[in-house]
Amino acid sequence: MELQCKVQNYEWGKLGQNSTVAKLVASADSSVSIDNAKPYAELWMGTHTNGPSIIIERDIPLSEYLKTNLDAVGPDVRKKFDVLVPFLLKVLSVRKALSVQAHPTKEHAEQLHKTFPDLYKDPNHKPELAIALTPFEGLCGFRPISEIKDFIINLPELQQILSEDVVNPILTSRNDDNTKLLKDIFHSLMSCDKNKIVNGLESLLNRLQTEEPSTQSSLLYPLLNRLHSDYPGDVGCWAPYFMNYMQLMPGQAIFLKPNLPHAYLSGDCIECMACSDNVVRAGLTPKHIDVATLVDMLDYNSYHPSEMLFNPQIEDPNSCIWRPPVPDFAVVKIRVEPGDSYNTIVRPSPSIMIIISGSGEACDTEPISIRPGVVIFLKASRQLTLTSTENYIEAYQAICNV
């Protein structure tokens, strides 16, 4: 069954035809008119109440259909998650940075929702998988302490905004993985006086703009300047000196487990997560920030960028799968060459598939004409036949990882 899905026009999204989200939506529905002055940030595919998908041929929400068609969910998923699609599949088109953030564990999410229901509106956790469709930038996980130390040594402006009590232990540390040191120094940064943050950023930018290109590159001046242009004087502009700066190529992925600090910076990606909108923020955002909660909950282990990459497993000649260590979701990438057909693997869960490129036909019982942007819901334990007529078909299929 073909779905009509919700576009979110968040301010950080790419504008008009520069957005992969906009291009996919317009390709799927020729009646859609794209406004090149408007941001098209996210395409939501699933049953989340903030952006529910509609079954086109029945003109009803997918969530309503599932209530009277339990076979579509399947017994394994019903036993674990009740009658719903337990994941949310998205396409993101990022023009400027999203917030420095993390997502709580299931237990913490329930506690936050109970205590602050107006701020944390649902009790579910939100582990995420992001798969790059275009070159994609993000911050992910804390850097090794040795790298943070080098930045502190080479950036006196950073030293000056941090408490001496936390700088000295970092500078004398020989341990590259000390969670207490990381927590202390990040807390010092995030709780720093606003004026000191603003003045420190201005001083650093003024100094770096006159440095040699090699020095600017090693001290992340291009990224700092971009963040400051979008969020002037924001404490989150300092985050790249503490977190790994990831530059993903198409097909590379990161898995954002609970409590892992991160921020998407630019590019287009497929994103899949537990069915939740639970975020704790502390910078690079006009939305509510909760420094105390974020600082207390974060994963303060150090990671190398290579540890942040999350690799798929080959399932057959046409498909590979990213299987995160959570039951809520996994994502399958499917490729069908021109003139070929492919029968999808039968899964015990419902699935949602989006066509990213190519054209042809998808058939379970009735054929659907497919092209970029078409979104399909497939019942549990059913098989879809994809036939490519022009170019190769590339599709992403979200499933439940039961």
PDB file of C-alpha atoms in Angstrom, residues 158 286 307 335 345 381:
ATOM      1  CA  LEU A 158      39.191  27.987  25.063  1.00  0.00           C
ATOM      2  CA  PRO A 286      16.418  28.036  19.570  1.00  0.00           C
ATOM      3  CA  GLU A 307      34.406   3.466  16.292  1.00  0.00           C
ATOM      4  CA  ARG A 335      19.505  -2.292  -5.167  1.00  0.00           C
ATOM      5  CA  ILE A 345      13.263 -11.152   2.115  1.00  0.00           C
ATOM      6  CA  SER A 381       5.443 -11.887   6.561  1.00  0.00           C
TER       7      SER A 381
END
